[in-house]
PDB file of C-alpha atoms in Angstrom:
ATOM      1  CA  SER A   1     157.161  23.900 172.800  1.00 79.00           C
ATOM      2  CA  GLU A   2     160.673  22.512 172.853  1.00 83.00           C
ATOM      3  CA  ARG A   3     159.234  19.047 173.352  1.00 86.00           C
ATOM      4  CA  GLU A   4     156.992  19.333 170.303  1.00 89.00           C
ATOM      5  CA  MET A   5     159.967  20.516 168.235  1.00 90.00           C
ATOM      6  CA  GLU A   6     161.967  17.475 169.342  1.00 91.00           C
ATOM      7  CA  ASN A   7     159.075  15.140 168.566  1.00 91.00           C
ATOM      8  CA  LEU A   8     158.600  16.664 165.118  1.00 92.00           C
ATOM      9  CA  LEU A   9     162.280  16.404 164.237  1.00 94.00           C
ATOM     10  CA  ARG A  10     162.430  12.789 165.375  1.00 93.00           C
ATOM     11  CA  TYR A  11     159.189  11.982 163.526  1.00 91.00           C
ATOM     12  CA  ILE A  12     160.244  13.355 160.150  1.00 93.00           C
ATOM     13  CA  THR A  13     163.738  11.828 160.382  1.00 92.00           C
ATOM     14  CA  ARG A  14     162.299   8.521 161.654  1.00 89.00           C
ATOM     15  CA  THR A  15     164.730   8.494 164.581  1.00 89.00           C
ATOM     16  CA  ARG A  16     162.205   7.628 167.309  1.00 87.00           C
ATOM     17  CA  LYS A  17     162.817   4.369 169.153  1.00 84.00           C
ATOM     18  CA  LYS A  18     159.752   2.709 167.638  1.00 85.00           C
ATOM     19  CA  ASP A  19     160.599   3.663 164.026  1.00 81.00           C
ATOM     20  CA  LYS A  20     161.738   0.804 161.856  1.00 77.00           C
ATOM     21  CA  LYS A  21     161.943   2.547 158.486  1.00 79.00           C
ATOM     22  CA  GLU A  22     164.921   4.652 157.622  1.00 80.00           C
ATOM     23  CA  VAL A  23     164.531   7.805 155.565  1.00 86.00           C
ATOM     24  CA  LEU A  24     166.942  10.069 153.769  1.00 90.00           C
ATOM     25  CA  TRP A  25     167.198  13.367 155.602  1.00 93.00           C
ATOM     26  CA  GLY A  26     169.444  16.355 155.972  1.00 92.00           C
ATOM     27  CA  ALA A  27     169.765  19.634 157.822  1.00 93.00           C
ATOM     28  CA  ARG A  28     170.664  23.170 156.850  1.00 89.00           C
ATOM     29  CA  TYR A  29     171.997  25.359 159.683  1.00 83.00           C
ATOM     30  CA  GLY A  30     172.461  22.313 161.844  1.00 77.00           C
ATOM     31  CA  GLU A  31     175.015  19.531 161.816  1.00 80.00           C
ATOM     32  CA  GLY A  32     172.813  16.717 160.538  1.00 78.00           C
ATOM     33  CA  SER A  33     175.829  14.516 159.887  1.00 79.00           C
ATOM     34  CA  LYS A  34     176.265  14.290 163.674  1.00 87.00           C
ATOM     35  CA  GLY A  35     172.710  13.057 164.177  1.00 87.00           C
ATOM     36  CA  ILE A  36     169.337  14.492 165.044  1.00 90.00           C
ATOM     37  CA  GLU A  37     170.242  14.938 168.725  1.00 90.00           C
ATOM     38  CA  THR A  38     172.922  17.428 167.694  1.00 91.00           C
ATOM     39  CA  VAL A  39     170.472  19.345 165.506  1.00 90.00           C
ATOM     40  CA  ILE A  40     167.925  19.469 168.333  1.00 91.00           C
ATOM     41  CA  ARG A  41     170.567  20.788 170.746  1.00 91.00           C
ATOM     42  CA  GLN A  42     171.693  23.413 168.211  1.00 91.00           C
ATOM     43  CA  TRP A  43     168.129  24.592 167.531  1.00 87.00           C
ATOM     44  CA  LYS A  44     167.515  24.967 171.269  1.00 87.00           C
ATOM     45  CA  GLN A  45     170.730  26.994 171.588  1.00 87.00           C
ATOM     46  CA  ILE A  46     169.617  29.307 168.779  1.00 85.00           C
ATOM     47  CA  HIS A  47     166.323  29.938 170.569  1.00 82.00           C
ATOM     48  CA  CYS A  48     168.066  30.565 173.891  1.00 80.00           C
ATOM     49  CA  SER A  49     170.649  32.871 172.306  1.00 78.00           C
ATOM     50  CA  TYR A  50     168.065  35.206 170.847  1.00 72.00           C
ATOM     51  CA  THR A  51     165.219  35.138 173.344  1.00 65.00           C
ATOM     52  CA  ARG A  52     165.666  36.057 176.969  1.00 61.00           C
ATOM     53  CA  ASN A  53     162.155  35.295 178.206  1.00 52.00           C
ATOM     54  CA  THR A  54     160.964  31.759 177.471  1.00 47.00           C
ATOM     55  CA  ARG A  55     157.375  32.989 177.194  1.00 52.00           C
ATOM     56  CA  ARG A  56     158.401  34.991 174.140  1.00 56.00           C
ATOM     57  CA  HIS A  57     159.573  31.948 172.202  1.00 59.00           C
ATOM     58  CA  GLY A  58     156.198  31.366 170.652  1.00 73.00           C
ATOM     59  CA  ARG A  59     156.342  28.636 168.054  1.00 81.00           C
ATOM     60  CA  TYR A  60     159.680  26.797 167.948  1.00 85.00           C
ATOM     61  CA  CYS A  61     159.316  25.441 164.457  1.00 89.00           C
ATOM     62  CA  TYR A  62     156.970  25.095 161.530  1.00 90.00           C
ATOM     63  CA  HIS A  63     156.175  21.885 159.715  1.00 92.00           C
ATOM     64  CA  GLU A  64     155.101  21.488 156.136  1.00 90.00           C
ATOM     65  CA  TYR A  65     155.455  18.884 153.469  1.00 87.00           C
ATOM     66  CA  PHE A  66     155.545  18.722 149.706  1.00 89.00           C
ATOM     67  CA  SER A  67     153.719  15.766 148.198  1.00 85.00           C
ATOM     68  CA  LEU A  68     154.665  14.492 144.766  1.00 84.00           C
ATOM     69  CA  SER A  69     151.741  13.648 142.553  1.00 73.00           C
ATOM     70  CA  ARG A  70     151.114  10.311 140.915  1.00 64.00           C
ATOM     71  CA  GLU A  71     151.912  12.021 137.610  1.00 59.00           C
ATOM     72  CA  SER A  72     155.539  12.087 138.764  1.00 63.00           C
ATOM     73  CA  GLY A  73     155.655   8.407 137.874  1.00 58.00           C
ATOM     74  CA  ASN A  74     157.151   5.491 139.753  1.00 67.00           C
ATOM     75  CA  LEU A  75     159.730   6.941 142.117  1.00 73.00           C
ATOM     76  CA  GLU A  76     160.736   3.736 143.835  1.00 72.00           C
ATOM     77  CA  GLY A  77     164.510   3.421 143.774  1.00 72.00           C
ATOM     78  CA  ARG A  78     164.908   7.155 143.073  1.00 76.00           C
ATOM     79  CA  GLU A  79     165.043   8.257 146.691  1.00 80.00           C
ATOM     80  CA  LYS A  80     168.551   9.698 146.293  1.00 86.00           C
ATOM     81  CA  MET A  81     167.282  11.978 143.513  1.00 87.00           C
ATOM     82  CA  LEU A  82     164.396  13.019 145.773  1.00 89.00           C
ATOM     83  CA  GLU A  83     166.884  13.805 148.541  1.00 91.00           C
ATOM     84  CA  GLU A  84     168.786  16.075 146.125  1.00 91.00           C
ATOM     85  CA  MET A  85     165.509  17.752 145.227  1.00 91.00           C
ATOM     86  CA  ALA A  86     164.669  18.231 148.935  1.00 93.00           C
ATOM     87  CA  PHE A  87     168.118  19.753 149.483  1.00 94.00           C
ATOM     88  CA  CYS A  88     167.471  22.243 146.657  1.00 93.00           C
ATOM     89  CA  MET A  89     164.046  23.095 148.056  1.00 92.00           C
ATOM     90  CA  SER A  90     165.515  23.633 151.524  1.00 93.00           C
ATOM     91  CA  GLU A  91     167.636  26.440 150.080  1.00 91.00           C
ATOM     92  CA  GLU A  92     164.464  28.541 150.291  1.00 87.00           C
ATOM     93  CA  TYR A  93     164.707  28.531 154.079  1.00 89.00           C
ATOM     94  CA  LYS A  94     168.494  28.567 154.353  1.00 91.00           C
ATOM     95  CA  GLU A  95     168.853  31.696 152.221  1.00 89.00           C
ATOM     96  CA  ALA A  96     166.472  33.500 154.565  1.00 87.00           C
ATOM     97  CA  GLY A  97     168.623  32.394 157.524  1.00 90.00           C
ATOM     98  CA  TYR A  98     166.341  29.760 159.038  1.00 91.00           C
ATOM     99  CA  GLY A  99     167.461  26.269 159.945  1.00 92.00           C
ATOM    100  CA  VAL A 100     165.599  23.470 158.228  1.00 95.00           C
ATOM    101  CA  VAL A 101     165.514  19.698 158.488  1.00 96.00           C
ATOM    102  CA  TYR A 102     164.137  17.883 155.448  1.00 95.00           C
ATOM    103  CA  ALA A 103     163.268  14.222 155.003  1.00 94.00           C
ATOM    104  CA  VAL A 104     162.038  12.119 152.082  1.00 92.00           C
ATOM    105  CA  HIS A 105     159.237   9.710 152.972  1.00 88.00           C
ATOM    106  CA  ALA A 106     158.049   6.840 150.805  1.00 82.00           C
ATOM    107  CA  PRO A 107     154.307   6.313 150.339  1.00 80.00           C
ATOM    108  CA  ASP A 108     152.572   5.076 153.475  1.00 76.00           C
ATOM    109  CA  HIS A 109     149.120   4.779 154.970  1.00 70.00           C
ATOM    110  CA  GLU A 110     148.873   8.564 155.569  1.00 68.00           C
ATOM    111  CA  ASP A 111     150.134   9.811 152.217  1.00 66.00           C
ATOM    112  CA  LYS A 112     149.925   7.567 149.165  1.00 76.00           C
ATOM    113  CA  ASN A 113     152.697   9.472 147.347  1.00 82.00           C
ATOM    114  CA  TYR A 114     156.337  10.185 147.999  1.00 85.00           C
ATOM    115  CA  HIS A 115     156.577  13.354 150.047  1.00 88.00           C
ATOM    116  CA  ILE A 116     159.188  15.618 151.584  1.00 91.00           C
ATOM    117  CA  HIS A 117     158.813  16.972 155.115  1.00 94.00           C
ATOM    118  CA  PHE A 118     160.336  20.260 156.216  1.00 95.00           C
ATOM    119  CA  ALA A 119     160.745  21.364 159.832  1.00 95.00           C
ATOM    120  CA  VAL A 120     161.795  25.007 159.948  1.00 94.00           C
ATOM    121  CA  ASN A 121     163.359  26.690 162.980  1.00 92.00           C
ATOM    122  CA  THR A 122     161.472  29.933 163.650  1.00 89.00           C
ATOM    123  CA  VAL A 123     164.526  31.904 164.813  1.00 89.00           C
ATOM    124  CA  CYS A 124     166.897  33.276 162.172  1.00 87.00           C
ATOM    125  CA  VAL A 125     170.495  32.232 162.850  1.00 87.00           C
ATOM    126  CA  LYS A 126     171.808  35.421 161.253  1.00 85.00           C
ATOM    127  CA  ASP A 127     170.035  38.027 163.369  1.00 85.00           C
ATOM    128  CA  GLY A 128     167.509  36.388 165.683  1.00 84.00           C
ATOM    129  CA  ARG A 129     164.434  37.568 163.758  1.00 83.00           C
ATOM    130  CA  LYS A 130     161.357  35.472 164.343  1.00 83.00           C
ATOM    131  CA  LEU A 131     159.691  33.858 161.324  1.00 83.00           C
ATOM    132  CA  HIS A 132     156.216  35.405 161.142  1.00 75.00           C
ATOM    133  CA  ASP A 133     155.098  35.310 157.520  1.00 70.00           C
ATOM    134  CA  PHE A 134     155.422  31.556 157.117  1.00 67.00           C
ATOM    135  CA  PHE A 135     151.808  30.794 156.273  1.00 66.00           C
ATOM    136  CA  TYR A 136     151.305  33.956 154.220  1.00 66.00           C
ATOM    137  CA  SER A 137     154.142  33.088 151.855  1.00 81.00           C
ATOM    138  CA  LYS A 138     153.132  29.425 151.537  1.00 82.00           C
ATOM    139  CA  GLY A 139     151.636  29.897 148.059  1.00 83.00           C
ATOM    140  CA  GLN A 140     154.815  31.514 146.749  1.00 85.00           C
ATOM    141  CA  ARG A 141     156.950  28.784 148.289  1.00 86.00           C
ATOM    142  CA  GLU A 142     154.714  26.097 146.791  1.00 87.00           C
ATOM    143  CA  ALA A 143     155.136  27.649 143.327  1.00 87.00           C
ATOM    144  CA  ARG A 144     158.930  27.671 143.736  1.00 90.00           C
ATOM    145  CA  PHE A 145     158.910  24.062 144.989  1.00 89.00           C
ATOM    146  CA  ASN A 146     156.826  23.021 141.975  1.00 88.00           C
ATOM    147  CA  ALA A 147     159.375  24.706 139.699  1.00 88.00           C
ATOM    148  CA  VAL A 148     162.260  22.875 141.424  1.00 90.00           C
ATOM    149  CA  ALA A 149     160.425  19.539 141.126  1.00 87.00           C
ATOM    150  CA  GLU A 150     159.605  20.150 137.465  1.00 87.00           C
ATOM    151  CA  ALA A 151     163.248  20.984 136.707  1.00 86.00           C
ATOM    152  CA  PHE A 152     164.429  17.836 138.507  1.00 84.00           C
ATOM    153  CA  PHE A 153     162.058  15.584 136.630  1.00 81.00           C
ATOM    154  CA  GLN A 154     163.039  17.124 133.294  1.00 79.00           C
ATOM    155  CA  ASP A 155     166.744  16.787 134.048  1.00 66.00           C
ATOM    156  CA  LYS A 156     166.629  13.321 135.595  1.00 59.00           C
ATOM    157  CA  ASN A 157     164.238  11.524 133.218  1.00 54.00           C
TER     158      ASN A 157
END
């Protein structure tokens, strides 16, 4: 639902009222520099522009995350590099025409490693196509993300 999309975007960007930690985040096909409220409004407009019947919206966005292994080494203090890596990974969605918000999270009680969240708008901004193959192409995307991460760690070490 729209509400779940809003909650997800606020959760991964840590912009809920109760959140105390700040995270590095960005948006592709959304004006992240103007804040998460602007991105939420823009994503809703994209859905309304391309779907006439609200029952046909289906899923508003997908959520996935990429967890960095302990073998990546100590990443504390390298959050800016991780944000660059997340930006490169988000190109996967942007090239296909789907808006994405990404955020780098430090280790916490849920995930003991640094990880990058992705919230992907399910409506293509270019032509209004709905994203249907998201879960089927997950393995391919994971392989490409691993390649991006490997390249970053080779270049930045």
